[in-house]
mmCIF file of C-alpha atoms and ligand atoms in Angstrom:
data_model
loop_
_atom_site.group_PDB
_atom_site.id
_atom_site.type_symbol
_atom_site.label_atom_id
_atom_site.label_comp_id
_atom_site.label_asym_id
_atom_site.label_seq_id
_atom_site.Cartn_x
_atom_site.Cartn_y
_atom_site.Cartn_z
ATOM 1 C CA UNK A 4 8.585 -9.252 7.690
ATOM 2 C CA UNK A 5 6.795 -11.507 10.122
ATOM 3 C CA UNK A 6 8.092 -10.109 13.593
ATOM 4 C CA UNK A 7 7.732 -6.402 12.749
ATOM 5 C CA UNK A 8 3.806 -7.813 11.134
ATOM 6 C CA UNK A 9 2.992 -9.957 15.182
ATOM 7 C CA UNK A 10 4.302 -6.340 16.448
ATOM 8 C CA UNK A 11 1.867 -4.696 14.780
ATOM 9 C CA UNK A 12 -1.055 -6.365 14.660
ATOM 10 C CA UNK A 13 -0.394 -6.653 18.992
ATOM 11 C CA UNK A 14 -1.156 -3.180 18.790
ATOM 12 C CA UNK A 15 -3.652 -3.435 15.780
ATOM 13 C CA UNK A 16 -4.930 -6.453 18.945
ATOM 14 C CA UNK A 17 -7.908 -4.531 20.204
ATOM 15 C CA UNK A 18 -8.839 -2.486 16.841
ATOM 16 C CA UNK A 19 -11.332 -2.901 14.029
ATOM 17 C CA UNK A 20 -8.326 -3.606 11.558
ATOM 18 C CA UNK A 21 -4.644 -4.947 11.284
ATOM 19 C CA UNK A 22 -2.324 -4.302 9.207
ATOM 20 C CA UNK A 23 -1.325 -7.890 7.253
ATOM 21 C CA UNK A 24 1.471 -8.978 4.635
ATOM 22 C CA UNK A 25 -0.640 -8.869 0.511
ATOM 23 C CA UNK A 26 -0.720 -11.919 -0.239
ATOM 24 C CA UNK A 27 -2.067 -13.273 -3.622
ATOM 25 C CA UNK A 28 -5.784 -13.745 -2.531
ATOM 26 C CA UNK A 29 -5.717 -10.155 -2.024
ATOM 27 C CA UNK A 30 -5.739 -8.582 -5.585
ATOM 28 C CA UNK A 31 -8.881 -8.661 -6.992
ATOM 29 C CA UNK A 32 -9.281 -6.635 -3.801
ATOM 30 C CA UNK A 33 -7.283 -5.108 -3.930
ATOM 31 C CA UNK A 34 -7.224 -3.493 -7.475
ATOM 32 C CA UNK A 35 -11.215 -2.983 -6.688
ATOM 33 C CA UNK A 36 -10.438 -0.844 -3.757
ATOM 34 C CA UNK A 37 -7.748 1.340 -5.751
ATOM 35 C CA UNK A 38 -10.158 1.656 -8.867
ATOM 36 C CA UNK A 39 -12.979 2.724 -6.911
ATOM 37 C CA UNK A 40 -9.999 4.943 -4.312
ATOM 38 C CA UNK A 41 -8.717 6.407 -7.050
ATOM 39 C CA UNK A 42 -10.187 6.846 -10.379
ATOM 40 C CA UNK A 43 -10.355 5.119 -14.328
ATOM 41 C CA UNK A 44 -6.991 7.787 -14.658
ATOM 42 C CA UNK A 45 -4.427 6.119 -11.745
ATOM 43 C CA UNK A 46 -3.283 3.546 -14.473
ATOM 44 C CA UNK A 47 -2.381 7.181 -16.207
ATOM 45 C CA UNK A 48 0.570 8.733 -13.663
ATOM 46 C CA UNK A 49 4.287 9.061 -13.431
ATOM 47 C CA UNK A 50 4.086 6.727 -11.027
ATOM 48 C CA UNK A 51 2.468 4.076 -12.153
ATOM 49 C CA UNK A 52 4.873 4.083 -15.240
ATOM 50 C CA UNK A 53 7.966 2.815 -12.673
ATOM 51 C CA UNK A 54 5.598 -0.132 -10.902
ATOM 52 C CA UNK A 55 4.106 -1.610 -13.971
ATOM 53 C CA UNK A 56 5.677 -5.379 -15.759
ATOM 54 C CA UNK A 57 7.495 -5.042 -12.089
ATOM 55 C CA UNK A 58 7.199 -6.855 -8.417
ATOM 56 C CA UNK A 59 6.307 -4.945 -4.882
ATOM 57 C CA UNK A 60 10.154 -5.241 -2.945
ATOM 58 C CA UNK A 61 9.601 -7.706 -0.873
ATOM 59 C CA UNK A 62 7.730 -7.689 2.039
ATOM 60 C CA UNK A 63 6.493 -3.906 1.812
ATOM 61 C CA UNK A 64 3.513 -5.353 -0.260
ATOM 62 C CA UNK A 65 0.661 -4.583 2.835
ATOM 63 C CA UNK A 66 -3.226 -4.436 2.891
ATOM 64 C CA UNK A 67 -5.077 -3.273 6.236
ATOM 65 C CA UNK A 68 -7.449 -6.446 6.999
ATOM 66 C CA UNK A 69 -11.205 -5.442 8.643
ATOM 67 C CA UNK A 70 -12.461 -7.320 11.149
ATOM 68 C CA UNK A 71 -13.541 -10.313 9.087
ATOM 69 C CA UNK A 72 -9.917 -10.255 7.012
ATOM 70 C CA UNK A 73 -11.782 -8.702 3.764
ATOM 71 C CA UNK A 74 -8.771 -5.303 2.593
ATOM 72 C CA UNK A 75 -10.121 -2.499 3.013
ATOM 73 C CA UNK A 76 -7.026 -0.444 3.031
ATOM 74 C CA UNK A 77 -3.373 -1.448 0.452
ATOM 75 C CA UNK A 78 -0.359 -0.224 0.060
ATOM 76 C CA UNK A 79 3.068 -1.033 -2.289
ATOM 77 C CA UNK A 80 6.604 -0.337 -2.742
ATOM 78 C CA UNK A 81 9.015 -0.598 -5.046
ATOM 79 C CA UNK A 82 12.473 -0.640 -5.897
ATOM 80 C CA UNK A 83 13.777 2.009 -7.453
ATOM 81 C CA UNK A 84 17.184 3.905 -8.329
ATOM 82 C CA UNK A 85 16.662 7.909 -7.408
ATOM 83 C CA UNK A 86 18.970 9.617 -9.275
ATOM 84 C CA UNK A 87 22.556 9.228 -8.809
ATOM 85 C CA UNK A 88 25.145 11.457 -5.855
ATOM 86 C CA UNK A 89 27.591 14.026 -7.231
ATOM 87 C CA UNK A 90 30.584 11.550 -7.781
ATOM 88 C CA UNK A 91 27.764 9.540 -9.993
ATOM 89 C CA UNK A 92 26.994 6.415 -8.082
ATOM 90 C CA UNK A 93 23.239 5.184 -8.298
ATOM 91 C CA UNK A 94 20.933 5.271 -4.865
ATOM 92 C CA UNK A 95 19.184 2.990 -4.230
ATOM 93 C CA UNK A 96 15.414 3.809 -2.826
ATOM 94 C CA UNK A 97 12.147 3.083 -2.385
ATOM 95 C CA UNK A 98 8.657 3.983 -4.747
ATOM 96 C CA UNK A 99 6.063 4.145 -1.721
ATOM 97 C CA UNK A 100 2.553 3.936 -3.978
ATOM 98 C CA UNK A 101 -0.478 3.489 -4.664
ATOM 99 C CA UNK A 102 -1.939 4.353 -0.544
ATOM 100 C CA UNK A 103 -5.482 4.120 0.076
ATOM 101 C CA UNK A 104 -8.019 3.330 1.715
ATOM 102 C CA UNK A 105 -11.780 2.217 1.821
ATOM 103 C CA UNK A 106 -14.305 5.262 2.575
ATOM 104 C CA UNK A 107 -16.104 3.774 5.286
ATOM 105 C CA UNK A 108 -13.034 2.831 6.635
ATOM 106 C CA UNK A 109 -12.073 6.327 5.735
ATOM 107 C CA UNK A 110 -10.430 9.409 9.176
ATOM 108 C CA UNK A 111 -10.273 6.489 11.415
ATOM 109 C CA UNK A 112 -6.038 5.455 11.189
ATOM 110 C CA UNK A 113 -6.409 3.240 8.611
ATOM 111 C CA UNK A 114 -3.593 4.974 6.492
ATOM 112 C CA UNK A 115 -1.652 5.961 8.567
ATOM 113 C CA UNK A 116 -1.240 2.372 10.440
ATOM 114 C CA UNK A 117 -0.029 0.836 6.296
ATOM 115 C CA UNK A 118 2.794 4.111 6.833
ATOM 116 C CA UNK A 119 3.750 3.691 10.034
ATOM 117 C CA UNK A 120 4.360 0.172 8.892
ATOM 118 C CA UNK A 121 5.097 0.912 6.128
ATOM 119 C CA UNK A 122 8.015 2.284 6.941
ATOM 120 C CA UNK A 123 9.494 -0.041 10.005
ATOM 121 C CA UNK A 124 9.015 -2.263 7.687
ATOM 122 C CA UNK A 125 10.817 -0.524 5.187
ATOM 123 C CA UNK A 126 14.115 0.349 7.528
ATOM 124 C CA UNK A 127 14.360 -3.716 9.075
ATOM 125 C CA UNK A 128 15.238 -4.152 5.909
ATOM 126 C CA UNK A 129 17.842 -1.837 5.190
ATOM 127 C CA UNK A 130 16.357 0.768 3.227
ATOM 128 C CA UNK A 131 18.095 3.845 3.284
ATOM 129 C CA UNK A 132 14.868 6.581 1.814
ATOM 130 C CA UNK A 133 11.375 6.463 0.334
ATOM 131 C CA UNK A 134 10.040 8.476 -2.562
ATOM 132 C CA UNK A 135 5.927 9.407 -3.422
ATOM 133 C CA UNK A 136 3.795 11.315 -5.203
ATOM 134 C CA UNK A 137 1.178 12.771 -2.862
ATOM 135 C CA UNK A 138 -1.063 15.014 -1.435
ATOM 136 C CA UNK A 139 2.165 16.808 0.769
ATOM 137 C CA UNK A 140 -0.402 18.134 4.052
ATOM 138 C CA UNK A 141 -0.865 14.231 5.348
ATOM 139 C CA UNK A 142 2.036 12.978 4.092
ATOM 140 C CA UNK A 143 4.444 15.549 5.470
ATOM 141 C CA UNK A 144 3.163 14.060 9.297
ATOM 142 C CA UNK A 145 5.328 11.747 8.883
ATOM 143 C CA UNK A 146 8.318 13.166 7.605
ATOM 144 C CA UNK A 147 8.517 13.474 4.374
ATOM 145 C CA UNK A 148 9.413 16.572 2.680
ATOM 146 C CA UNK A 149 10.090 18.067 -0.780
ATOM 147 C CA UNK A 150 13.196 19.425 -0.260
ATOM 148 C CA UNK A 151 14.543 16.179 -0.325
ATOM 149 C CA UNK A 152 13.175 15.279 -2.978
ATOM 150 C CA UNK A 153 13.958 18.579 -5.343
ATOM 151 C CA UNK A 154 16.492 17.528 -7.213
ATOM 152 C CA UNK A 155 14.704 14.837 -8.694
ATOM 153 C CA UNK A 156 12.843 14.125 -11.190
ATOM 154 C CA UNK A 157 9.930 11.744 -12.129
ATOM 155 C CA UNK A 158 9.449 9.873 -15.380
ATOM 156 C CA UNK A 159 6.468 11.593 -17.099
ATOM 157 C CA UNK A 160 4.970 15.071 -15.813
ATOM 158 C CA UNK A 161 4.863 15.310 -11.754
ATOM 159 C CA UNK A 162 4.348 17.786 -9.677
ATOM 160 C CA UNK A 163 7.331 19.050 -7.778
ATOM 161 C CA UNK A 164 5.373 19.920 -4.373
ATOM 162 C CA UNK A 165 3.768 16.509 -4.427
ATOM 163 C CA UNK A 166 7.631 14.575 -5.266
ATOM 164 C CA UNK A 167 8.183 13.570 -1.362
ATOM 165 C CA UNK A 168 10.847 12.333 0.451
ATOM 166 C CA UNK A 169 11.774 10.015 3.280
ATOM 167 C CA UNK A 170 15.139 9.851 4.822
ATOM 168 C CA UNK A 171 15.443 5.935 6.958
ATOM 169 C CA UNK A 172 18.934 6.446 7.132
ATOM 170 C CA UNK A 173 20.435 10.563 8.019
ATOM 171 C CA UNK A 174 21.511 11.474 4.207
ATOM 172 C CA UNK A 175 20.912 8.948 2.001
ATOM 173 C CA UNK A 176 19.380 11.300 0.586
ATOM 174 C CA UNK A 177 21.881 13.587 0.070
ATOM 175 C CA UNK A 178 22.831 15.076 -3.460
ATOM 176 C CA UNK A 179 21.261 12.931 -5.015
ATOM 177 C CA UNK A 180 19.871 13.982 -8.390
ATOM 178 C CA UNK A 181 18.398 12.468 -11.671
ATOM 179 C CA UNK A 182 15.916 10.199 -12.378
ATOM 180 C CA UNK A 183 14.150 8.255 -10.307
ATOM 181 C CA UNK A 184 14.065 4.519 -12.799
ATOM 182 C CA UNK A 185 12.294 1.255 -11.215
ATOM 183 C CA UNK A 186 14.776 -1.612 -10.225
ATOM 184 C CA UNK A 187 12.243 -3.846 -9.134
ATOM 185 C CA UNK A 188 12.328 -7.733 -9.964
ATOM 186 C CA UNK A 189 9.668 -7.805 -13.829
ATOM 187 C CA UNK A 190 6.485 -9.969 -13.403
ATOM 188 C CA UNK A 191 7.094 -13.246 -14.261
ATOM 189 C CA UNK A 192 3.589 -12.830 -16.778
ATOM 190 C CA UNK A 193 4.857 -9.464 -17.747
ATOM 191 C CA UNK A 194 5.638 -8.969 -22.123
ATOM 192 C CA UNK A 195 9.319 -9.463 -23.481
ATOM 193 C CA UNK A 196 9.941 -7.143 -25.693
ATOM 194 C CA UNK A 197 12.143 -8.329 -28.726
ATOM 195 C CA UNK A 198 14.188 -6.759 -31.226
ATOM 196 C CA UNK A 199 13.643 -6.141 -34.397
HETATM 197 C C1 LIG B 225 -5.082 9.435 1.424
HETATM 198 C C2 LIG B 225 -6.107 8.251 2.401
HETATM 199 C C3 LIG B 225 -4.618 7.236 2.423
HETATM 200 C C4 LIG B 225 -6.196 8.649 4.201
HETATM 201 O O1 LIG B 225 -6.484 7.247 4.978
HETATM 202 P P1 LIG B 225 -7.365 6.582 6.425
HETATM 203 O O2 LIG B 225 -7.725 6.040 6.032
HETATM 204 O O3 LIG B 225 -8.882 8.422 5.866
HETATM 205 O O4 LIG B 225 -6.026 8.604 6.378
HETATM 206 P P2 LIG B 225 -6.217 8.600 8.280
HETATM 207 O O5 LIG B 225 -7.084 7.526 9.384
HETATM 208 O O6 LIG B 225 -4.584 7.715 9.232
HETATM 209 O O7 LIG B 225 -5.199 9.919 8.615
HETATM 210 C C5 LIG B 225 -6.760 10.624 8.758
HETATM 211 C C6 LIG B 225 -6.285 12.444 8.685
HETATM 212 O O8 LIG B 225 -5.130 12.199 7.578
HETATM 213 C C7 LIG B 225 -6.722 13.571 6.880
HETATM 214 N N1 LIG B 225 -6.676 13.095 5.261
HETATM 215 C C8 LIG B 225 -7.530 12.090 4.415
HETATM 216 N N2 LIG B 225 -6.360 13.111 3.767
HETATM 217 C C9 LIG B 225 -5.528 13.876 3.276
HETATM 218 C C10 LIG B 225 -5.110 14.399 2.198
HETATM 219 N N3 LIG B 225 -5.494 14.262 0.945
HETATM 220 N N4 LIG B 225 -4.764 15.993 2.506
HETATM 221 C C11 LIG B 225 -4.321 16.065 3.728
HETATM 222 N N5 LIG B 225 -4.807 15.597 5.063
HETATM 223 C C12 LIG B 225 -5.355 14.142 4.626
HETATM 224 C C13 LIG B 225 -8.189 13.983 7.656
HETATM 225 O O9 LIG B 225 -8.235 15.021 7.083
HETATM 226 C C14 LIG B 225 -7.140 13.860 9.044
HETATM 227 O O10 LIG B 225 -6.666 14.107 9.795
HETATM 228 P P3 LIG B 225 -7.019 14.515 11.962
HETATM 229 O O11 LIG B 225 -5.767 13.114 12.021
HETATM 230 O O12 LIG B 225 -6.641 15.579 10.934
HETATM 231 O O13 LIG B 225 -8.942 14.143 11.335
HETATM 232 C C15 LIG B 225 -7.446 8.033 1.539
HETATM 233 O O14 LIG B 225 -8.737 9.249 2.627
HETATM 234 C C16 LIG B 225 -7.510 7.530 0.817
HETATM 235 O O15 LIG B 225 -7.343 6.127 0.500
HETATM 236 N N6 LIG B 225 -7.832 8.657 0.390
HETATM 237 C C17 LIG B 225 -8.164 7.618 -1.721
HETATM 238 C C18 LIG B 225 -6.901 8.149 -2.064
HETATM 239 C C19 LIG B 225 -5.601 8.914 -1.448
HETATM 240 O O16 LIG B 225 -5.994 9.981 -1.974
HETATM 241 N N7 LIG B 225 -4.694 7.981 -1.807
HETATM 242 C C20 LIG B 225 -3.208 8.723 -0.898
HETATM 243 C C21 LIG B 225 -2.656 9.519 -2.814
HETATM 244 S S1 LIG B 225 -2.403 11.070 -2.178
#
């Protein structure tokens, strides 16, 4: 992680922002940014079902900071199983989201930098594919396409044309079919379900 972020930091050394690992002190700023960028209904999304009560994939919660260190962008990725292949073997993958950038920094490359840093870090960590639900015209520039996710379904309502995937390892999603299921570690504070 450190090596990838060091190279990303060096790349943005003269920029108005940097990409960094999220830390515990960023949580309030990140949530405020997400409320502003995505509105109050953001927690009703099907993707949220996969994230709820879980921690992001190791090393894959990133923020963008302005020169004063304030959080101006966020992206996180989550461990999932992307259905199974023809012989029923489960396929590990990542679900990306939410991605958001402070409106006063939009159009300055912050979102792209977060996406590229996340994709590089995920590949470095040996992940095979990333899925997301989002605007295809934005995500296609990073190599995300609906065709790769055509036989996969989210656990709840979703628009097929917005359900996109990127293979970090060629052929990783070959034959992938079925439901996206969260596999990430539970938050320590997540409510425990008790048997009746
Ligand atoms: C989408 C978002 C993350 C983009 O961040 P950003 O830092 O402004 O993006 P970048 O500067 O890297 O890229 C800007 C480019 O993306 C395009 N773009 C931005 N949002 C887009 C969208 N929803 N669909 C298509 N293109 C989009 C811009 O037109 C611009 O195009 P250009 O390079 O041809 O001029 C940001 O606008 C945001 O937080 N939006 C609100 C939350 C959201 O919609 N999140 C994504 C869920 S789909």
